[in-house]
mmCIF file of C-alpha atoms and ligand atoms in Angstrom:
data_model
loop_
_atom_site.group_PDB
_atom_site.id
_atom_site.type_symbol
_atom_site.label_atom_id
_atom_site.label_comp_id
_atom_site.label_asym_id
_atom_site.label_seq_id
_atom_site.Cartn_x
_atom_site.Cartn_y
_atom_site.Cartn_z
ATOM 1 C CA UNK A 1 0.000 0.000 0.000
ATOM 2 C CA UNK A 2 1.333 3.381 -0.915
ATOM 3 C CA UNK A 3 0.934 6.763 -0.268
ATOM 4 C CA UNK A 4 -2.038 8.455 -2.652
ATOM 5 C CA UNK A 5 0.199 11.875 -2.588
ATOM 6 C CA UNK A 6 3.792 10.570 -2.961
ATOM 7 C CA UNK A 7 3.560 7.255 -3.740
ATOM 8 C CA UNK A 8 6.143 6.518 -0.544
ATOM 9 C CA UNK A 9 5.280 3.777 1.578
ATOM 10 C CA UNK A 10 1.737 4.399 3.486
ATOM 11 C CA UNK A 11 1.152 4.036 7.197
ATOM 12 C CA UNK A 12 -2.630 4.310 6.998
ATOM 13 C CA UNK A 13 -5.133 3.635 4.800
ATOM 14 C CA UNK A 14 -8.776 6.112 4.698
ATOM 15 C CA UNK A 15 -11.390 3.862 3.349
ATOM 16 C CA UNK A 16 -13.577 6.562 3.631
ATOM 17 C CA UNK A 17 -11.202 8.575 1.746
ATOM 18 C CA UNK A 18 -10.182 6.142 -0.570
ATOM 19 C CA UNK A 19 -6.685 6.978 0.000
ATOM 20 C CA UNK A 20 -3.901 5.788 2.004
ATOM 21 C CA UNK A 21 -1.033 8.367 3.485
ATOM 22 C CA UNK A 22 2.818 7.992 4.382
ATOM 23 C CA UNK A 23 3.329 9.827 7.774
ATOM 24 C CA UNK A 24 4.273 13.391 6.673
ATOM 25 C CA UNK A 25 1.382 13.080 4.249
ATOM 26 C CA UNK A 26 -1.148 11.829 7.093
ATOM 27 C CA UNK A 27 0.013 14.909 9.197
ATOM 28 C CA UNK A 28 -0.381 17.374 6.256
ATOM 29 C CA UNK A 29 -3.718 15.909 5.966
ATOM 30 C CA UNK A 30 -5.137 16.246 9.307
ATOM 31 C CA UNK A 31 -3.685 19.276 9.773
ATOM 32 C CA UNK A 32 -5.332 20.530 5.988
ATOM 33 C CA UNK A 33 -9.063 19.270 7.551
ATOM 34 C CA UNK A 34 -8.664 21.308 10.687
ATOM 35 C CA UNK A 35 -7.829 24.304 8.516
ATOM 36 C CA UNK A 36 -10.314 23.235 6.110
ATOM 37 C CA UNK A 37 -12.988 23.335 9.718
ATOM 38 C CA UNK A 38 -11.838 26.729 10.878
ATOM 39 C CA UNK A 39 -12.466 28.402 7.871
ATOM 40 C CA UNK A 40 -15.622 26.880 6.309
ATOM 41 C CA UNK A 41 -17.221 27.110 9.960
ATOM 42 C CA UNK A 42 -15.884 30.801 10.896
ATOM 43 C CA UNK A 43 -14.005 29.530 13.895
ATOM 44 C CA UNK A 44 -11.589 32.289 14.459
ATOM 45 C CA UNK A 45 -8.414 34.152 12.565
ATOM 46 C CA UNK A 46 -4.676 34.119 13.830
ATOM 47 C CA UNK A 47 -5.204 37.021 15.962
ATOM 48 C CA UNK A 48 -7.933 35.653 18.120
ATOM 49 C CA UNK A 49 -6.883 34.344 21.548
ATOM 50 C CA UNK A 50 -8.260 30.411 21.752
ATOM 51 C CA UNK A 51 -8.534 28.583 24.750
ATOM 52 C CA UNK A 52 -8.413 24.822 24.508
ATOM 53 C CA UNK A 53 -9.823 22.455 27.013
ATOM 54 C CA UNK A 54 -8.002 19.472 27.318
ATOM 55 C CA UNK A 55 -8.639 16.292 28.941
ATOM 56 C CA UNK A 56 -5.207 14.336 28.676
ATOM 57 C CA UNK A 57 -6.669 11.947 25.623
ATOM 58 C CA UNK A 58 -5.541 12.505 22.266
ATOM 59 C CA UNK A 59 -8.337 14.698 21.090
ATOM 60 C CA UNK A 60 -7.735 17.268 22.852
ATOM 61 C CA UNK A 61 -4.235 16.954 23.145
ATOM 62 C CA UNK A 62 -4.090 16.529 19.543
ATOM 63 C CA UNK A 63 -5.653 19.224 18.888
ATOM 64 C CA UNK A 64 -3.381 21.678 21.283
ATOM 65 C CA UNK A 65 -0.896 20.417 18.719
ATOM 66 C CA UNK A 66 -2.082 20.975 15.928
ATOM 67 C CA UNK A 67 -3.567 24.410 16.588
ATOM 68 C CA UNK A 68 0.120 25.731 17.245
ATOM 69 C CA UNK A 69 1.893 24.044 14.357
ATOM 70 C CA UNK A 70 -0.987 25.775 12.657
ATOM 71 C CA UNK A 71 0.058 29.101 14.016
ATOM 72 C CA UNK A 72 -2.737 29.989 16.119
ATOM 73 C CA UNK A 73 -2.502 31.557 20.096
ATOM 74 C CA UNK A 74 -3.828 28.461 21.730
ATOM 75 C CA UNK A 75 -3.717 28.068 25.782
ATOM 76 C CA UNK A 76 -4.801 24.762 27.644
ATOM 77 C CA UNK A 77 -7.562 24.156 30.197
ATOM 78 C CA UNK A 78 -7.615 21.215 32.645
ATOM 79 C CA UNK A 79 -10.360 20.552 35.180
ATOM 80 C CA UNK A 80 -9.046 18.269 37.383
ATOM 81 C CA UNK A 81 -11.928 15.727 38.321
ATOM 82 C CA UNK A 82 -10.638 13.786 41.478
ATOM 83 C CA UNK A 83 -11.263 10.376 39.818
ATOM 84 C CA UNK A 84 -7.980 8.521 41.356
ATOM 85 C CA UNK A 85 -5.823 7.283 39.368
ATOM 86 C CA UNK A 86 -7.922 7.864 36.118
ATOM 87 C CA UNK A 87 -7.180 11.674 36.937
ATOM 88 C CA UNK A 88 -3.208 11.269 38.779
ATOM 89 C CA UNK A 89 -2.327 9.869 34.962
ATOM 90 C CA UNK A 90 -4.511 12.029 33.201
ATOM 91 C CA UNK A 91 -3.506 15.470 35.002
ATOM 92 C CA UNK A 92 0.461 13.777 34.373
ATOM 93 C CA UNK A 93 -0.095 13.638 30.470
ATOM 94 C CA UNK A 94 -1.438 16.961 30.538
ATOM 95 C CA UNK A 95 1.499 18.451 32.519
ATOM 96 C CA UNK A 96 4.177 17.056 30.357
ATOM 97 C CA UNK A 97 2.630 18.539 27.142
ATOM 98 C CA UNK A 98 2.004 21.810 28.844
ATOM 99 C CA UNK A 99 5.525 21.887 29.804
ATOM 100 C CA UNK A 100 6.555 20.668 26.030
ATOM 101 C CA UNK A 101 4.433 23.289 24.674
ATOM 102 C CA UNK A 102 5.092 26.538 27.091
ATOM 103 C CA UNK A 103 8.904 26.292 25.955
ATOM 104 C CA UNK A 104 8.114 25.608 22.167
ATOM 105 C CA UNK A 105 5.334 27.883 21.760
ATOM 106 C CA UNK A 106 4.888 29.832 24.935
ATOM 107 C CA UNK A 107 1.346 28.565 25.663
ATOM 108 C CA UNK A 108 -0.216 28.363 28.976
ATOM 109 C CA UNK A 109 -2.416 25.969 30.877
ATOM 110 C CA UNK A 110 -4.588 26.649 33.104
ATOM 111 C CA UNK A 111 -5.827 24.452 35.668
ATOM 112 C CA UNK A 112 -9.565 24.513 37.767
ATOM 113 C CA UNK A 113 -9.441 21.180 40.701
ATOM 114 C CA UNK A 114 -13.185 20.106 41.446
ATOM 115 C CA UNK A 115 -11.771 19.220 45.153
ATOM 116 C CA UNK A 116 -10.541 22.420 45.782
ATOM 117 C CA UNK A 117 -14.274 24.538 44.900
ATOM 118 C CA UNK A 118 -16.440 21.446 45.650
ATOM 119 C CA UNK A 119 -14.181 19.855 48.738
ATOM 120 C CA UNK A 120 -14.839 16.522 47.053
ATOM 121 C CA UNK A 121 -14.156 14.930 43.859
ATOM 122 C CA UNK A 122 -16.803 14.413 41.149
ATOM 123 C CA UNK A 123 -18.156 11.088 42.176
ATOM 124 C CA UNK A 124 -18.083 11.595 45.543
ATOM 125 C CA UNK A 125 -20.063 14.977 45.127
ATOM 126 C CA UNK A 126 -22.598 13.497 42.704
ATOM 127 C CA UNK A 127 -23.440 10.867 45.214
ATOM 128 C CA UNK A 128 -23.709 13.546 48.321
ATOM 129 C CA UNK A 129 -25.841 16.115 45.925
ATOM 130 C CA UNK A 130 -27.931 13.307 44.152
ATOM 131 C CA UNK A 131 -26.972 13.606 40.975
ATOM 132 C CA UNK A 132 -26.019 11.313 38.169
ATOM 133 C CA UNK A 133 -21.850 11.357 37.836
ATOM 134 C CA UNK A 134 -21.591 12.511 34.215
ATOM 135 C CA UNK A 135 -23.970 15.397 34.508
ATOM 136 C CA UNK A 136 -22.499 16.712 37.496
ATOM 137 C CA UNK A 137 -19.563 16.632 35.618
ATOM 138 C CA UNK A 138 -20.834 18.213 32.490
ATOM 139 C CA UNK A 139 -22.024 21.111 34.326
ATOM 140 C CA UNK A 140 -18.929 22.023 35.892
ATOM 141 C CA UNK A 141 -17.245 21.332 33.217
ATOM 142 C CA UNK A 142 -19.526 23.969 30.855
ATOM 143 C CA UNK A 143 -18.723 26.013 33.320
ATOM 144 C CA UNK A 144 -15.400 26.791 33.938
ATOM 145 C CA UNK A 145 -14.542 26.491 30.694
ATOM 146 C CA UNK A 146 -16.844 29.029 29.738
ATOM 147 C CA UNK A 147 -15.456 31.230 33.237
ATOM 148 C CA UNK A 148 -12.301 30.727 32.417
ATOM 149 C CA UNK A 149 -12.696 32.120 28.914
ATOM 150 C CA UNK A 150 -14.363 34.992 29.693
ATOM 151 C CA UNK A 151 -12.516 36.114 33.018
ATOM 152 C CA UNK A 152 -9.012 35.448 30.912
ATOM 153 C CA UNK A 153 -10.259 37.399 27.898
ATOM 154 C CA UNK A 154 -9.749 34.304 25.419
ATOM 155 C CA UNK A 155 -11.890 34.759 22.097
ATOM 156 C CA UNK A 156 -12.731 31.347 21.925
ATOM 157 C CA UNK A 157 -12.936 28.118 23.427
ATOM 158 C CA UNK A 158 -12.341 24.800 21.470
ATOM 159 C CA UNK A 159 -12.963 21.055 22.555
ATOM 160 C CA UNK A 160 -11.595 18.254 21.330
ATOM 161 C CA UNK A 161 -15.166 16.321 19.984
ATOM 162 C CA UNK A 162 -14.223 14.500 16.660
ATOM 163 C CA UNK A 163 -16.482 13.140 13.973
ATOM 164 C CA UNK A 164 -17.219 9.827 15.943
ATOM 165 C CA UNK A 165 -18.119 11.946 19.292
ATOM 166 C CA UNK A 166 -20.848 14.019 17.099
ATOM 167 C CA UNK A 167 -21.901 11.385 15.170
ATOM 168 C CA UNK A 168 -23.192 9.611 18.060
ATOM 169 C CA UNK A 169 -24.384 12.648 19.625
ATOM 170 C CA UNK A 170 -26.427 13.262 16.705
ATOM 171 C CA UNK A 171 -27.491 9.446 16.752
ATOM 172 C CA UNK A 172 -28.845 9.941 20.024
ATOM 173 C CA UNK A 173 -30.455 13.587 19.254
ATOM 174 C CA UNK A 174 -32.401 11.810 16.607
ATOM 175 C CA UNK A 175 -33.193 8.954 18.541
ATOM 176 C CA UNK A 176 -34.694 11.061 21.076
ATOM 177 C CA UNK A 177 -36.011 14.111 18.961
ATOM 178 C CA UNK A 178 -33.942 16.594 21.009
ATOM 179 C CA UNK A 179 -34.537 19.351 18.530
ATOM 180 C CA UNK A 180 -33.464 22.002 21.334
ATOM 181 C CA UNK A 181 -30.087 20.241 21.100
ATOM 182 C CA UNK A 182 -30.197 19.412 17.511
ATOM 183 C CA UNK A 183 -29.814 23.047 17.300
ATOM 184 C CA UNK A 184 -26.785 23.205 19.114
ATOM 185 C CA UNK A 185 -24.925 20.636 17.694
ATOM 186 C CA UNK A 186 -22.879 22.657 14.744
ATOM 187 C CA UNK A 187 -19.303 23.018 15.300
ATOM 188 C CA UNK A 188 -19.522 26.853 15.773
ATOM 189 C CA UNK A 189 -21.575 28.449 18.362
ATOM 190 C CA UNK A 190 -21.549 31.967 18.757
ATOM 191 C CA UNK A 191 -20.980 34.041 21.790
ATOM 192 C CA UNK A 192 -24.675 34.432 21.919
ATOM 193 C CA UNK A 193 -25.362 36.992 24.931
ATOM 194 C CA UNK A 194 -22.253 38.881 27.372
ATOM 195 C CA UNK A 195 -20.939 36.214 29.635
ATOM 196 C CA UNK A 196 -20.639 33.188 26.721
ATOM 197 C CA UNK A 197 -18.047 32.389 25.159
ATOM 198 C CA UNK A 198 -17.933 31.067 21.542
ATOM 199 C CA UNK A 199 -17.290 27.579 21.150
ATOM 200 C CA UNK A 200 -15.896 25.840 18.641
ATOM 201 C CA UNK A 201 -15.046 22.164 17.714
ATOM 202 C CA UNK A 202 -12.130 22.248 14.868
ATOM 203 C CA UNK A 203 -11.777 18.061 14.875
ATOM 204 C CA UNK A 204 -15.367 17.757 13.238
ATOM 205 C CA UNK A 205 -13.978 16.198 10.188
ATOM 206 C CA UNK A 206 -11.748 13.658 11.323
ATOM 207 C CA UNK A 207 -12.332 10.200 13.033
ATOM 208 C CA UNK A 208 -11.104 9.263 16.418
ATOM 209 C CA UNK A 209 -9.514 6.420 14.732
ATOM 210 C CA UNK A 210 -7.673 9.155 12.526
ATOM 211 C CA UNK A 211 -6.455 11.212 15.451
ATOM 212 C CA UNK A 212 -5.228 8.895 17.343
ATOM 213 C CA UNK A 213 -2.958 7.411 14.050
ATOM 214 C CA UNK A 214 -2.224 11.387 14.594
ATOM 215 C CA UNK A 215 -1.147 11.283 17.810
ATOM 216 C CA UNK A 216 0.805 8.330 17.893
ATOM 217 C CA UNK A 217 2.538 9.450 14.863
ATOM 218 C CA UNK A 218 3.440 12.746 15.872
ATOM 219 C CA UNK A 219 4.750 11.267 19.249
ATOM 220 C CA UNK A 220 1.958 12.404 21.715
ATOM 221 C CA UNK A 221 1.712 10.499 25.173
ATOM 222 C CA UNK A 222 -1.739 10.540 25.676
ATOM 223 C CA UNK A 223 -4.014 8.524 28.499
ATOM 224 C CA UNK A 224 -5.609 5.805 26.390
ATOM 225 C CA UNK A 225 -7.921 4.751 29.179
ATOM 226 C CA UNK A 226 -11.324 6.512 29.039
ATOM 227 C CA UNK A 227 -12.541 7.623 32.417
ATOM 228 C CA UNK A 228 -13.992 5.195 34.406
ATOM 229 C CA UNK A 229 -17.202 6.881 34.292
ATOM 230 C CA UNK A 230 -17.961 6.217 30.886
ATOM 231 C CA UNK A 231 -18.438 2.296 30.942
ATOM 232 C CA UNK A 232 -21.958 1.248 29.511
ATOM 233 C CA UNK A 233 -22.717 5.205 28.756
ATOM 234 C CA UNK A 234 -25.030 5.236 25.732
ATOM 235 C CA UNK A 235 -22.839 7.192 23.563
ATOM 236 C CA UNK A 236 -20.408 4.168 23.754
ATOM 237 C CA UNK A 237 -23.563 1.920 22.603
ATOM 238 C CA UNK A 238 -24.116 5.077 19.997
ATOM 239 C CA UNK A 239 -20.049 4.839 19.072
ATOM 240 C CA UNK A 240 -20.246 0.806 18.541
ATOM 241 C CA UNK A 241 -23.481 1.130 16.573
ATOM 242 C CA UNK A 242 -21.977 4.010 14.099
ATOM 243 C CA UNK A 243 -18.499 2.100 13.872
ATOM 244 C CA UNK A 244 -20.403 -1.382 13.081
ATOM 245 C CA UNK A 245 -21.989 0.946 9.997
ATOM 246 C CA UNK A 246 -18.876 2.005 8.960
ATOM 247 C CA UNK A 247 -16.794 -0.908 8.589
ATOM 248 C CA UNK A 248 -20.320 -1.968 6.187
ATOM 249 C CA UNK A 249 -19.818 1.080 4.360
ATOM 250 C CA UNK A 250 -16.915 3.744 4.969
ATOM 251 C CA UNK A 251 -18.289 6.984 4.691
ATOM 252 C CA UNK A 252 -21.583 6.385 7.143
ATOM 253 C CA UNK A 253 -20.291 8.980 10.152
ATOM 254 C CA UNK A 254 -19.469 11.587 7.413
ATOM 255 C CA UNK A 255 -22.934 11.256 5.540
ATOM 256 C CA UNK A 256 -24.391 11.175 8.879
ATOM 257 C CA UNK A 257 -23.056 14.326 10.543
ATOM 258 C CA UNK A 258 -22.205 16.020 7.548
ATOM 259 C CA UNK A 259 -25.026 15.949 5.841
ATOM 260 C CA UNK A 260 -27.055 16.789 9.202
ATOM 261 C CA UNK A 261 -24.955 20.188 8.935
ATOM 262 C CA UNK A 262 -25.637 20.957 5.390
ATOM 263 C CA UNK A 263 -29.301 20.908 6.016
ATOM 264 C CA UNK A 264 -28.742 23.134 9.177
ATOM 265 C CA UNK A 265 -27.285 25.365 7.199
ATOM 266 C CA UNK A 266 -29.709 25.537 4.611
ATOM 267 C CA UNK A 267 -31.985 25.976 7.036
ATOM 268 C CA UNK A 268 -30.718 28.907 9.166
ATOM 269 C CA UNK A 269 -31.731 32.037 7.260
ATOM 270 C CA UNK A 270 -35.803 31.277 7.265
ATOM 271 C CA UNK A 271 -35.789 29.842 11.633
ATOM 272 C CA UNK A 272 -35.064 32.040 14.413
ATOM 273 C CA UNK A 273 -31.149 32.111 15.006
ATOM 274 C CA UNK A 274 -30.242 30.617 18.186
ATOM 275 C CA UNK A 275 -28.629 33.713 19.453
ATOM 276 C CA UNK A 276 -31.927 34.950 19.432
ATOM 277 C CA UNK A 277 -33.394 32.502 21.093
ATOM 278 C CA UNK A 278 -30.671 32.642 23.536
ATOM 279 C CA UNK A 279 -31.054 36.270 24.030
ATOM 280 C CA UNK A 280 -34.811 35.812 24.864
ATOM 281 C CA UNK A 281 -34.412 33.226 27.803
ATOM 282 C CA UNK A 282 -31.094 34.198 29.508
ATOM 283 C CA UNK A 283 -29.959 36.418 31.975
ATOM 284 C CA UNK A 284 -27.237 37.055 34.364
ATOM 285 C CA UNK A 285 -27.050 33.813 37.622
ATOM 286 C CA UNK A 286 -28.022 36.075 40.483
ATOM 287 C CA UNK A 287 -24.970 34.781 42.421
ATOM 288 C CA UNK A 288 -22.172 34.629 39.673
ATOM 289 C CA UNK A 289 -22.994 36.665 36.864
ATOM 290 C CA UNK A 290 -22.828 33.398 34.263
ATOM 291 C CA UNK A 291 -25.827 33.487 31.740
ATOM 292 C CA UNK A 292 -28.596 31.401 32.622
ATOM 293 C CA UNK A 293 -32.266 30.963 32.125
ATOM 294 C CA UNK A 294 -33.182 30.268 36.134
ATOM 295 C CA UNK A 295 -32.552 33.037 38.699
ATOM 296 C CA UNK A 296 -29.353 31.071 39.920
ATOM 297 C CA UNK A 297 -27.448 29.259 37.169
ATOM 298 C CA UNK A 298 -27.034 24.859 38.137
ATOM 299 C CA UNK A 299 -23.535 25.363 39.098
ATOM 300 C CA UNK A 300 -24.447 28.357 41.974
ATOM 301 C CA UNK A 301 -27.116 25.984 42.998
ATOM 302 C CA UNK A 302 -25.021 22.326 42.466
ATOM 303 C CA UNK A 303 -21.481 24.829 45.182
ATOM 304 C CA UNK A 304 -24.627 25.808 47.181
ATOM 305 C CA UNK A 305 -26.117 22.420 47.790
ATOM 306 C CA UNK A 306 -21.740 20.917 47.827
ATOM 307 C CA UNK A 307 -21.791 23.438 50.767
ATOM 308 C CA UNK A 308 -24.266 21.578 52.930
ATOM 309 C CA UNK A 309 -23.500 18.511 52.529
ATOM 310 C CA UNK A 310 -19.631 17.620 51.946
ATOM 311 C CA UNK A 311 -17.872 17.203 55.013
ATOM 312 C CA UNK A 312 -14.881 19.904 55.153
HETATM 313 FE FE1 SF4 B 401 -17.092 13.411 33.124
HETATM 314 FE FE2 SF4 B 401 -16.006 11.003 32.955
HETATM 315 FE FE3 SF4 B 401 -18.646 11.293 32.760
HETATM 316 FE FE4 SF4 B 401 -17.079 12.148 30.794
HETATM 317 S S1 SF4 B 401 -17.372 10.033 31.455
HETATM 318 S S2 SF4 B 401 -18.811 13.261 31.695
HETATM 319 S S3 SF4 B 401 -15.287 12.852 31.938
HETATM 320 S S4 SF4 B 401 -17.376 11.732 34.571
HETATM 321 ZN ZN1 ZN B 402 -24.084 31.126 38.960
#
């Protein structure tokens, strides 16, 4: 099998491509559909200040990496979890390419622990407040990501979700008729109302099975190990359905998600824009200034309740 650009040996074949790549072509390749994502989706220019939340897997590491080489002002965000050893590695990984990156490019990271604001770690908080794990997580998560944007003046803030992680999103959007998150599944949103910042998802068009080829090849130590918290989530089931279609027939994720977008698209001048919507229902939290549609925004309310019932 050899390369489709310079006929070298290949190191990966893209069935859904039809093409196979030699490393340095592979690289130029991923780094030519993130470029390809910034610009058809508006993401930002190489002045804007983009802050990149990063997990210690090779998404979001990968993309750290390939925003610099890129040339674009990218700083880190971690949010340490408190998941034992699942976070000790992950926060390790993280460090290292921090470190790696602050003397090759001068980037930053910044770091937000759950145990420090919460005085517990995620699990142990979503069992005291009575909440399921991954939700309590996703709404800290939201945000201080989004905090840390605005209070640090970034422009944008970009996650590491790649074709497979919206692809099943979308799955189970459809599945469910979420149309209130349909809406929000594009890989731009726009800094809708003060206090949000625009987010933006530049690995859209490639696979997870693409970025990690990525990573390994371009010598990134990533955590392979998901976090524990994700065994038997339904976006796995989603994931194993979508990659059980594609091995059928390459292409399926791309059609799928894609093709979801170009009737979004289409559809955007004629509905009400969702900054307008957004604009109609929020408002500042009454405790932290944070946009939300209640008087005090779930992460006021999630500290509040943390307050009363973590030992200290
Ligand atoms: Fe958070 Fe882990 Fe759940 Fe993902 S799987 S939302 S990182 S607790
Ligand atoms: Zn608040």
């Amino acid at each position: 099998m050899n390369c489709t650009k310079c006929k070298t040996k290949a190191v990966i074949d893209l069935p859904r491509h039809n093409a196979a790549f030699c490393k340095g072509c592979f690289t130029g390749f991923v780094h030519d559909q993130v470029a390809r994502a910034i610009k058809s989706e508006w993401m930002f220019g190489k002045e804007e200040r983009i802050l990149v939340a990063v997990s210690g897997g090779k998404d979001s590491l990968a993309l750290w990496n390939i925003l610099l080489k890129l040339g674009y002002r990218a700083d880190g965000l971690y949010v340490d979890l408190g998941i034992g050893v699942y976070s000790e590695q992950s926060h390790a990984k993280v460090t290292k390419f921090a470190e790696a990156v602050a003397t090759s490019h001068g980037a930053t990271l910044h770091l937000h622990t759950v145990e420090q604001e919460a005085g517990a770690g995620i699990k142990e908080l979503a069992q005291l407040i009575h909440r399921p794990t991954c939700s309590t997580c996703g709404t800290i998560k939201r945000y201080q990501f989004n905090r840390v944007a605005i209070e640090q003046n970034y422009d944008v803030m970009a996650t590491g979700h790649n074709l497979d992680d919206e692809a099943a999103r979308l799955l189970g959007n459809v599945l469910h008729w979420q149309e209130e998150y349909l809406d929000k599944q594009g890989p731009s949103l726009p800094a809708s109302v003060a206090g949000f910042a625009k987010k933006v998802k530049p690995l859209y068009r490639l696979s997870e099975r693409e970025l990690a080829a990525y990573a390994v090849l371009n010598r990134i130590d990533y955590i392979v190990e998901e976090c524990p918290m994700a065994k038997g989530s339904k976006m796995l089931q989603y994931k194993e359905v979508l990659n059980r279609l594609e091995t059928e027939s390459p292409g399926t994720k791309q059609t799928f998600y894609w093709g979801f977008l170009d009737k979004q698209r289409k559809k955007q001048p004629t509905a009400i824009t969702m900054t307008e919507k957004d604009r109609a229902v929020l408002h500042p939290c009454a405790s932290c200034s944070q946009p939300t549609t209640a008087e005090v925004c779930s992460y006021c309310k999630m500290m509040a309740k943390a307050k009363t019932v973590v030992p200290r």
